[in-house]
Coordinates of C-alpha atoms in Angstrom, one line a residue:
M6 CA 0.0 0.0 0.0
N7 CA 1.4 3.4 -1.0
K8 CA 2.0 5.9 1.8
V9 CA -0.4 8.8 2.0
R10 CA 1.2 12.2 2.1
V11 CA -0.9 14.4 4.4
L12 CA -0.5 18.1 5.2
Q13 CA -2.4 20.1 7.8
A14 CA -3.6 23.6 7.0
S15 CA -5.5 25.8 9.5
T16 CA -6.6 28.5 7.0
F17 CA -8.0 28.5 3.5
N18 CA -5.0 30.4 2.1
Q19 CA -2.7 27.8 3.7
A20 CA -4.8 25.1 2.1
L21 CA -4.5 26.6 -1.4
R22 CA -0.7 26.7 -1.0
G23 CA -0.9 23.0 0.0
V24 CA -3.0 22.2 -3.0
L25 CA -0.3 23.6 -5.3
D26 CA 2.3 21.5 -3.6
A27 CA 2.9 18.6 -5.9
S28 CA 4.4 16.5 -3.0
V29 CA 1.1 16.4 -1.1
D30 CA -1.9 14.0 -1.5
I31 CA -4.2 15.4 1.1
V32 CA -4.6 18.8 2.7
S33 CA -6.4 18.4 6.0
R34 CA -8.2 21.2 7.9
L35 CA -7.9 19.1 11.1
P36 CA -4.8 18.3 13.0
L37 CA -3.6 14.9 12.0
P38 CA -4.5 13.0 15.2
D39 CA -8.0 14.4 14.9
L40 CA -8.1 13.4 11.3
K41 CA -7.2 9.8 12.1
E42 CA -9.8 9.7 14.8
R43 CA -12.5 10.9 12.5
V44 CA -11.5 8.5 9.7
A45 CA -11.6 5.5 12.2
N46 CA -15.3 6.3 13.0
L47 CA -16.6 6.5 9.4
T48 CA -19.4 4.0 8.7
S49 CA -21.1 5.3 5.5
G50 CA -20.4 7.2 2.4
M51 CA -22.1 9.7 0.0
F52 CA -20.6 10.3 -3.4
D53 CA -21.1 12.6 -6.3
F54 CA -20.8 10.9 -9.7
D55 CA -19.5 13.1 -12.6
G56 CA -16.0 14.2 -11.9
T57 CA -15.9 12.1 -8.7
L58 CA -16.5 8.4 -9.2
T59 CA -15.9 8.9 -12.9
T60 CA -13.5 11.3 -14.6
G61 CA -16.1 11.9 -17.3
S62 CA -19.6 13.4 -17.6
Q63 CA -22.8 11.4 -18.1
W64 CA -24.4 14.5 -19.8
E65 CA -21.6 14.7 -22.4
A66 CA -21.6 11.0 -23.0
I67 CA -25.3 10.8 -23.7
S68 CA -25.5 14.1 -25.5
S69 CA -22.9 12.7 -27.9
L70 CA -25.8 10.5 -29.2
L71 CA -27.8 13.5 -30.4
P72 CA -28.0 14.4 -34.1
D73 CA -26.0 17.5 -35.0
D74 CA -28.8 20.0 -34.8
L75 CA -30.0 18.9 -31.4
R76 CA -26.4 18.6 -30.1
R77 CA -25.8 22.3 -31.0
R78 CA -28.9 23.3 -29.1
D79 CA -27.7 21.2 -26.1
E80 CA -24.3 22.8 -26.2
D81 CA -25.8 26.3 -26.3
V82 CA -27.9 25.6 -23.3
R83 CA -25.1 24.0 -21.4
F84 CA -22.7 26.8 -22.2
W85 CA -25.2 29.4 -20.9
Y86 CA -25.9 27.4 -17.8
W87 CA -22.3 27.0 -16.7
N88 CA -21.4 30.5 -17.8
H89 CA -24.0 31.9 -15.5
R90 CA -23.9 29.3 -12.6
F91 CA -22.0 31.6 -10.3
D92 CA -23.2 35.0 -11.4
E93 CA -22.5 37.6 -8.7
D94 CA -22.5 41.0 -10.5
V95 CA -25.9 42.1 -11.8
P96 CA -25.3 43.6 -15.3
D97 CA -26.4 47.1 -16.1
T98 CA -29.4 47.1 -18.4
T99 CA -32.6 48.9 -19.2
M100 CA -36.2 47.7 -19.6
D101 CA -35.7 48.1 -23.3
D102 CA -33.5 45.1 -23.3
P103 CA -35.6 42.0 -24.0
D104 CA -33.1 39.9 -21.9
W105 CA -33.3 42.2 -18.8
F106 CA -34.3 39.3 -16.6
I107 CA -33.3 36.0 -18.3
E108 CA -29.7 36.9 -19.0
H109 CA -28.7 36.9 -15.3
M110 CA -29.1 33.9 -13.0
L111 CA -30.4 35.4 -9.7
E112 CA -29.5 33.3 -6.6
P113 CA -33.1 32.7 -5.5
N114 CA -33.9 31.4 -9.0
R115 CA -30.9 29.1 -9.3
L116 CA -32.8 26.0 -8.1
V117 CA -35.5 26.6 -10.8
V118 CA -32.8 27.1 -13.4
D119 CA -31.0 23.9 -12.4
G120 CA -34.2 21.9 -13.0
G121 CA -34.9 23.8 -16.2
W122 CA -31.5 23.0 -17.7
A123 CA -31.9 19.3 -16.8
A124 CA -35.4 19.2 -18.2
Q125 CA -34.3 20.9 -21.5
T126 CA -31.5 18.4 -22.0
I127 CA -33.7 15.4 -21.3
M128 CA -36.4 16.7 -23.7
L129 CA -33.7 16.7 -26.4
Y130 CA -33.0 13.1 -25.6
E131 CA -36.7 12.4 -26.0
K132 CA -36.9 14.2 -29.3
A133 CA -33.9 12.2 -30.6
E134 CA -35.5 9.0 -29.4
I135 CA -32.4 7.9 -27.6
S136 CA -32.8 4.3 -26.4
R137 CA -31.9 2.6 -23.2
E138 CA -29.4 0.4 -25.1
Q139 CA -27.7 3.5 -26.6
I140 CA -27.4 4.9 -23.1
R141 CA -26.0 1.6 -21.8
K142 CA -23.2 1.7 -24.4
A143 CA -22.5 5.4 -23.9
M144 CA -22.2 5.0 -20.1
R145 CA -19.8 2.1 -20.4
T146 CA -17.3 4.5 -22.1
L147 CA -17.1 6.6 -18.9
P148 CA -13.8 5.8 -17.1
M149 CA -13.9 5.0 -13.4
R150 CA -11.6 7.3 -11.3
T151 CA -8.8 5.2 -10.0
G152 CA -9.4 4.1 -6.4
A153 CA -13.2 4.5 -6.7
F154 CA -14.0 0.8 -6.4
L155 CA -11.8 0.3 -3.3
L156 CA -13.2 3.4 -1.7
L157 CA -16.8 2.4 -2.3
R158 CA -16.1 -1.1 -0.9
Q159 CA -15.2 0.4 2.5
F160 CA -18.8 1.2 3.3
D161 CA -21.9 -1.0 3.6
H162 CA -24.1 2.1 3.7
R163 CA -23.3 4.2 0.6
V164 CA -25.3 6.3 -1.8
V165 CA -24.5 8.2 -5.1
I166 CA -26.1 11.6 -5.3
S167 CA -25.9 13.3 -8.7
F168 CA -27.2 16.2 -10.7
G169 CA -27.7 13.6 -13.3
M170 CA -29.9 10.7 -14.3
E171 CA -30.7 7.6 -12.2
Q172 CA -30.8 4.8 -14.7
P173 CA -27.5 5.8 -16.6
I174 CA -25.7 5.9 -13.2
Q175 CA -27.1 2.5 -12.2
I176 CA -26.0 1.1 -15.6
W177 CA -22.5 2.3 -14.9
L178 CA -22.4 1.0 -11.3
R179 CA -23.6 -2.4 -12.3
A180 CA -21.1 -2.6 -15.1
H181 CA -18.4 -2.2 -12.4
Q182 CA -20.1 -4.7 -10.0
I183 CA -21.1 -2.0 -7.6
N184 CA -24.4 -2.1 -5.8
S185 CA -25.6 1.3 -4.5
P186 CA -28.8 3.4 -4.1
V187 CA -28.8 6.4 -6.4
A188 CA -30.5 9.8 -6.0
A189 CA -30.7 11.4 -9.4
T190 CA -33.4 12.4 -11.9
R191 CA -35.3 9.4 -13.1
L192 CA -35.9 8.9 -16.8
I193 CA -39.1 7.6 -18.2
F194 CA -38.9 5.1 -21.1
N195 CA -41.7 4.2 -23.5
D196 CA -42.6 0.7 -24.8
D197 CA -39.9 1.0 -27.3
E198 CA -37.3 1.5 -24.6
C199 CA -36.6 5.1 -25.7
V200 CA -36.5 8.2 -23.5
A201 CA -40.0 9.5 -23.1
G202 CA -39.6 12.0 -20.3
F203 CA -38.5 12.3 -16.7
H204 CA -39.9 12.1 -13.2
P205 CA -40.8 15.6 -11.9
N206 CA -38.9 15.2 -8.6
I207 CA -35.6 16.4 -10.2
V208 CA -32.3 16.1 -8.3
A209 CA -30.3 19.2 -9.1
S210 CA -27.2 21.0 -7.8
S211 CA -29.4 23.0 -5.4
T212 CA -31.2 20.0 -4.0
K213 CA -28.4 17.4 -3.5
G214 CA -28.4 18.4 0.1
L215 CA -32.0 17.3 0.5
A216 CA -31.1 13.8 -0.9
A217 CA -28.2 13.7 1.5
Q218 CA -30.4 14.5 4.5
R219 CA -32.9 11.8 3.4
F220 CA -30.1 9.2 3.3
R221 CA -29.0 10.2 6.8
T222 CA -32.6 10.0 8.1
I223 CA -33.4 6.6 6.5
T224 CA -30.1 4.9 7.5
G225 CA -29.9 6.6 10.9
V226 CA -26.2 7.4 10.3
R227 CA -24.7 10.1 12.4
N228 CA -23.4 13.1 10.5
A229 CA -20.0 12.7 12.1
D230 CA -19.7 9.1 10.8
C231 CA -20.6 10.0 7.2
L232 CA -18.0 10.5 4.5
V233 CA -19.1 12.9 1.7
V234 CA -17.0 13.2 -1.5
G235 CA -17.5 15.6 -4.3
D236 CA -15.5 17.7 -6.8
S237 CA -17.4 20.9 -7.3
M238 CA -19.3 23.7 -5.5
A239 CA -22.5 21.9 -6.4
D240 CA -21.5 19.2 -3.9
I241 CA -21.1 21.6 -0.9
S242 CA -24.8 21.3 -0.2
M243 CA -24.3 17.6 0.6
M244 CA -21.7 18.4 3.2
H245 CA -23.2 18.8 6.6
D246 CA -21.2 20.9 9.1
D247 CA -20.4 17.7 11.1
S248 CA -19.8 15.2 8.3
F249 CA -16.4 14.2 7.0
N250 CA -16.3 16.3 3.8
V251 CA -13.8 15.7 1.0
L252 CA -13.3 17.9 -2.0
I253 CA -11.4 16.6 -4.9
I254 CA -9.0 19.0 -6.8
P255 CA -7.1 16.8 -9.4
P256 CA -3.8 18.3 -10.5
S257 CA -4.8 17.7 -14.1
E258 CA -7.8 20.1 -13.6
M259 CA -6.1 22.5 -11.1
D260 CA -6.6 25.8 -13.0
K261 CA -10.2 25.0 -13.9
K262 CA -11.2 23.8 -10.5
L263 CA -9.6 26.7 -8.6
S264 CA -11.2 29.2 -10.9
S265 CA -14.7 27.7 -10.3
F266 CA -14.1 27.5 -6.6
R267 CA -13.1 31.2 -6.5
E268 CA -16.3 32.1 -8.4
G269 CA -18.3 30.0 -6.0
N270 CA -16.6 31.6 -3.0
L271 CA -15.2 28.4 -1.6
G272 CA -13.2 30.3 1.0
A273 CA -16.4 31.2 2.8
M274 CA -17.2 27.5 3.0
W275 CA -13.7 26.3 4.1
N276 CA -15.0 25.4 7.6
N277 CA -17.3 22.9 6.0
I278 CA -14.5 21.0 4.4
T279 CA -12.6 18.4 6.3
M280 CA -9.9 17.8 3.7
I281 CA -8.9 18.4 0.1
L282 CA -7.8 15.5 -2.0
C283 CA -5.0 16.8 -4.3
S284 CA -5.0 13.8 -6.7
D285 CA -6.3 12.5 -10.0
S286 CA -7.0 9.3 -8.1
L287 CA -9.3 8.4 -5.1
M288 CA -6.6 5.9 -4.0
P289 CA -5.0 8.2 -1.4
L290 CA -8.4 8.6 0.3
A291 CA -9.1 4.9 0.1
N292 CA -5.6 4.0 1.4
L293 CA -6.0 6.5 4.2
I294 CA -9.2 4.8 5.4
V295 CA -7.8 1.3 5.0
S296 CA -4.5 2.2 6.8
V297 CA -6.3 3.9 9.8
R298 CA -8.7 0.9 10.2
K299 CA -5.7 -1.5 10.1
G300 CA -3.5 0.6 12.3
I301 CA -0.9 1.1 9.6
P302 CA 1.2 4.2 10.4
W303 CA 1.6 7.0 7.9
P304 CA 4.0 9.9 8.0
D305 CA 2.9 13.3 9.5
R306 CA 3.8 16.5 7.8
S307 CA 4.1 19.9 9.5
S308 CA 1.6 22.7 8.7
V309 CA 2.0 24.7 5.6

């Protein structure tokens, strides 16, 4: 088992310096003895999907099945959504501008926009008559992030919570011999096994925290004993103040991730994060859990 290189940082700025240190696997907000104690008590896990368990995107994989005209529409909507996801400054405009309202994503309307974007995309899948078999083949092209299988195996109680689609994620999990409940938007298929709509109870970025709380309530797991793993600001809502919260910042995506975290004001949420995983692999996190449970020592590093 490879040794896990852990660094403790007490402030967000120290953590950012640690993230940029190529010799570190994990930047912990907690002192190392406290980190080990927390890890030893973990009994359940909640995981994001896109960018976390897989390095790919289910939306991009399935949207690749669209004909050219529908794919362009899908790309336009996706570009607008992600370009406005963390809008802070309200643009100057006048009431003569037909886009005076719709061209800015106001914070209270973000939940509605999340659902609207997902609905728009799935309606394109319906229009293209994408079949379950096509989805199955597309999902099997998504690579598993290294270490994901070992990490998932550490927990009897686990759940995948995604701003995505339930059946495609289940297809991917089963292809990797993983059994796990999924909270994601449920597709509806017609008699020809083609996409025909979706269940109205959409799981979106803004509602992932509700799914996380439902998991805690049903399983009875204590917040402190629950591992939560995600790779974006959208996953912060799953992270209860007391849970063991892990944010992935892969070195291969460093610039993109740090830019989006700055836009989403990650610094203000630093106290919600237990540790940052500075790796393209989930193996350091999985090895950390295994080593603590087996009593295998790992080297301490001084603070940044």
